[in-house]
């Protein structure tokens, strides 16, 4: 059974550009959350989606947005990239809120 | 303002001995706590969790202890094995309105188990 899959695994973008990261949850999982992990820090919550609705948003600027599709996969979009957006972006899925999360391997974003 | 703190950036132990990783938190509204293990180039892997109504949870070589009055939890690994070498993250679950939930992570402790 496939785990949480994220694409791409690595990405290099230039300041000011836009990026879209993708996540496919474990089959049957309806909740997807996004986290940002910068070097030397723990993951920081960005968004949670459950049944295609935004259920929670962390302390990130409006440049960050996300959505969840009918098949429960999700996209994270970041506009007007800054150097400080360079990080590992992690997607996590669960069957319902509060049941524990399984993380994907992440997308390593480098902004130059 | 860090709500979950792991004050030891690194820990080194000998194979076969006990590893104790510590975590402190400030928010008394957290209702359960988790430990994740992370290898380089991989996402965090769930290890063990504990509800705020319990003070101990055990799973094989891993035991988590929770002291609510001190807002402190610890992960014990006995016996430690070289394959346990990784970064360990303490996380706390925070519930919000409408069924939202987020995990608040500490900065992690890098455990090295020497053969």
Coordinates of C-alpha atoms in Angstrom, one line a residue:
Chain A
X1 CA 0.0 0.0 0.0
X2 CA 1.5 3.3 -1.1
X3 CA 2.3 5.9 1.6
X4 CA 2.0 9.6 1.3
X5 CA 3.6 10.7 -2.0
X6 CA 4.9 14.1 -2.8
X7 CA 6.1 15.6 -6.0
X8 CA 8.5 16.9 -7.0
X9 CA 11.2 15.7 -4.6
X10 CA 13.5 18.6 -5.3
X11 CA 12.9 22.0 -6.9
X12 CA 15.0 25.1 -7.6
X13 CA 13.2 28.4 -8.2
X14 CA 14.2 32.0 -8.6
X15 CA 13.0 34.8 -6.3
X16 CA 9.7 36.2 -7.3
X17 CA 8.6 33.0 -9.1
X18 CA 5.6 30.8 -8.2
X19 CA 5.7 27.2 -7.1
X20 CA 3.2 24.4 -6.9
X21 CA 3.8 21.3 -4.7
X22 CA 1.7 18.2 -4.9
X23 CA 0.7 15.6 -2.4
X24 CA -1.3 12.3 -2.7
X25 CA -2.5 11.0 0.7
X26 CA -2.7 7.4 1.8
X27 CA -5.8 5.8 0.2
X28 CA -8.8 6.4 2.3
X29 CA -7.3 9.3 4.2
X30 CA -9.4 12.5 3.9
X31 CA -7.3 14.9 5.9
X32 CA -4.1 16.5 4.5
X33 CA -1.8 18.9 6.3
X34 CA 1.2 20.9 5.0
X35 CA 4.2 21.7 7.1
X36 CA 7.4 23.7 6.4
X37 CA 10.7 22.6 7.9
X38 CA 13.6 25.0 7.6
X39 CA 17.1 23.8 8.5
X40 CA 17.7 23.3 12.2
X41 CA 14.0 23.7 13.1
X42 CA 11.0 21.4 13.6
X43 CA 8.2 21.3 11.1
X44 CA 5.9 24.3 11.2
X45 CA 2.2 24.0 10.4
X46 CA 0.9 25.8 7.3
X47 CA -2.5 24.3 6.4
X48 CA -4.9 21.6 7.2
X49 CA -7.6 20.4 4.8
X50 CA -10.4 17.9 5.6
X51 CA -13.0 16.8 3.2
X52 CA -11.8 19.5 0.7
X53 CA -12.4 22.3 3.2
X54 CA -9.7 24.4 4.9
X55 CA -9.8 23.5 8.6
X56 CA -6.8 25.3 9.8
X57 CA -4.2 27.8 8.8
X58 CA -0.8 28.6 10.4
X59 CA 1.0 31.8 10.7
X60 CA 2.1 32.2 7.1
X61 CA 1.6 35.1 4.7
X62 CA -1.1 35.1 2.0
X63 CA 1.5 34.2 -0.5
X64 CA 0.9 30.7 0.7
X65 CA -2.3 28.9 -0.4
X66 CA -3.5 25.4 -0.8
X67 CA -6.5 23.3 -2.0
X68 CA -7.7 19.8 -1.8
X69 CA -9.3 18.0 -4.7
X70 CA -12.2 15.5 -4.8
X71 CA -9.8 12.6 -4.7
X72 CA -8.3 14.1 -1.5
X73 CA -4.9 15.0 -3.1
X74 CA -3.7 18.4 -2.4
X75 CA -1.6 21.3 -3.8
X76 CA 0.4 23.9 -1.9
X77 CA 1.0 27.1 -3.9
X78 CA 3.5 29.8 -3.0
X79 CA 3.6 33.0 -4.9
X80 CA 6.4 35.7 -5.1
X81 CA 9.0 33.4 -3.7
X82 CA 11.5 34.7 -1.2
X83 CA 14.9 33.3 -0.3
X84 CA 13.5 32.5 3.2
X85 CA 10.9 30.1 1.6
X86 CA 13.8 27.7 1.0
X87 CA 12.8 24.7 3.1
X88 CA 11.6 21.1 3.2
X89 CA 7.8 21.1 2.6
X90 CA 6.1 18.1 4.2
X91 CA 2.6 16.7 3.5
X92 CA 0.9 14.6 6.1
X93 CA -2.4 12.6 5.8
X94 CA -4.7 11.0 8.3
X95 CA -8.0 9.2 8.1
X96 CA -9.7 11.8 10.2
X97 CA -8.6 14.7 12.4
X98 CA -7.0 13.4 15.6
X99 CA -6.1 9.9 14.3
X100 CA -2.4 10.5 13.9
X101 CA -0.5 11.6 10.8
X102 CA 1.7 9.9 8.3
X103 CA 4.2 12.1 6.6
X104 CA 5.5 12.0 3.1
X105 CA 9.3 12.4 2.3
X106 CA 8.8 16.0 1.4
X107 CA 9.7 18.4 -1.3
X108 CA 13.0 20.2 -0.9
X109 CA 12.5 23.8 -2.3
X110 CA 15.5 26.0 -2.9
X111 CA 15.0 29.6 -3.8
X112 CA 17.9 31.4 -5.4
Chain B
X1 CA 7.6 31.9 21.3
X2 CA 8.3 28.2 21.3
X3 CA 5.5 26.2 22.8
X4 CA 7.4 22.9 22.5
X5 CA 11.0 22.8 23.5
X6 CA 13.7 20.2 23.1
X7 CA 16.6 21.7 24.9
X8 CA 19.2 19.2 23.9
X9 CA 20.2 19.5 20.3
X10 CA 22.2 16.2 20.4
X11 CA 22.6 13.1 22.5
X12 CA 25.2 10.4 22.2
X13 CA 24.9 6.9 23.9
X14 CA 26.5 3.5 23.7
X15 CA 24.7 0.6 22.1
X16 CA 22.7 -1.3 24.6
X17 CA 22.3 1.6 27.0
X18 CA 19.3 3.7 27.6
X19 CA 18.6 6.8 25.6
X20 CA 16.4 9.5 27.3
X21 CA 15.1 12.4 25.1
X22 CA 13.4 15.2 26.9
X23 CA 10.7 17.7 25.9
X24 CA 9.0 20.6 27.6
X25 CA 5.8 22.4 26.6
X26 CA 4.0 25.5 27.7
X27 CA 0.5 25.2 26.5
X28 CA -1.7 23.3 28.9
X29 CA -4.4 22.9 26.2
X30 CA -2.3 20.3 24.3
X31 CA -4.3 17.0 24.5
X32 CA -1.9 14.5 23.2
X33 CA 1.8 14.2 22.4
X34 CA 3.8 12.4 19.8
X35 CA 7.4 11.4 19.1
X36 CA 8.6 11.2 15.5
X37 CA 11.9 9.9 14.2
X38 CA 13.5 11.4 11.1
X39 CA 16.3 10.2 8.9
X40 CA 17.9 12.6 6.4
X41 CA 16.0 12.9 3.1
X42 CA 12.9 11.2 4.6
X43 CA 9.8 12.5 6.2
X44 CA 9.2 12.1 10.0
X45 CA 8.1 8.6 11.0
X46 CA 5.6 8.2 13.9
X47 CA 7.1 6.4 16.9
X48 CA 4.8 6.6 19.8
X49 CA 2.1 8.9 21.3
X50 CA 0.5 9.6 24.7
X51 CA -2.8 11.1 25.7
X52 CA -2.8 13.9 28.2
X53 CA -4.9 11.7 30.5
X54 CA -2.1 9.1 30.8
X55 CA 1.3 9.3 32.3
X56 CA 3.0 6.4 30.5
X57 CA 2.8 4.5 27.2
X58 CA 5.0 1.7 26.2
X59 CA 5.6 0.1 22.8
X60 CA 8.5 -2.4 22.6
X61 CA 11.8 -0.7 23.3
X62 CA 10.1 2.8 23.4
X63 CA 8.4 4.3 26.4
X64 CA 7.0 7.8 26.7
X65 CA 6.4 9.4 30.1
X66 CA 4.2 12.4 30.7
X67 CA 4.4 14.7 33.7
X68 CA 1.5 17.1 33.3
X69 CA 2.3 19.2 36.4
X70 CA 5.8 19.8 35.1
X71 CA 4.7 20.1 31.5
X72 CA 7.4 17.6 30.6
X73 CA 7.6 14.5 28.6
X74 CA 10.4 12.1 27.9
X75 CA 11.1 9.2 25.5
X76 CA 13.1 6.3 26.7
X77 CA 14.7 3.9 24.3
X78 CA 15.9 0.6 25.9
X79 CA 18.2 -0.9 24.7
X80 CA 19.5 1.6 22.2
X81 CA 20.6 0.3 18.8
X82 CA 22.8 1.9 16.1
X83 CA 19.7 2.0 13.8
X84 CA 18.1 4.3 16.3
X85 CA 20.5 7.0 15.3
X86 CA 18.3 9.8 13.8
X87 CA 16.7 13.1 14.7
X88 CA 13.8 12.8 17.2
X89 CA 11.0 15.3 17.2
X90 CA 8.6 15.9 20.1
X91 CA 5.2 17.2 18.9
X92 CA 2.0 18.3 20.6
X93 CA -1.5 18.2 19.2
X94 CA -3.4 21.5 19.4
X95 CA -7.1 21.3 18.5
X96 CA -8.9 24.3 17.1
X97 CA -12.4 25.3 15.9
X98 CA -14.3 23.2 13.4
X99 CA -12.3 20.1 14.1
X100 CA -9.0 21.5 13.1
X101 CA -5.8 20.0 14.4
X102 CA -2.2 21.0 14.1
X103 CA 1.0 19.5 15.4
X104 CA 3.4 21.8 17.2
X105 CA 7.0 20.5 16.9
X106 CA 10.1 21.0 18.9
X107 CA 13.4 21.6 17.2
X108 CA 14.5 18.0 17.5
X109 CA 17.3 16.1 19.2
X110 CA 19.9 14.3 17.1
X111 CA 20.5 10.9 18.7
X112 CA 23.7 9.0 17.9
X113 CA 24.0 5.4 19.1
X114 CA 27.6 4.3 19.0
X115 CA 28.4 0.6 18.4

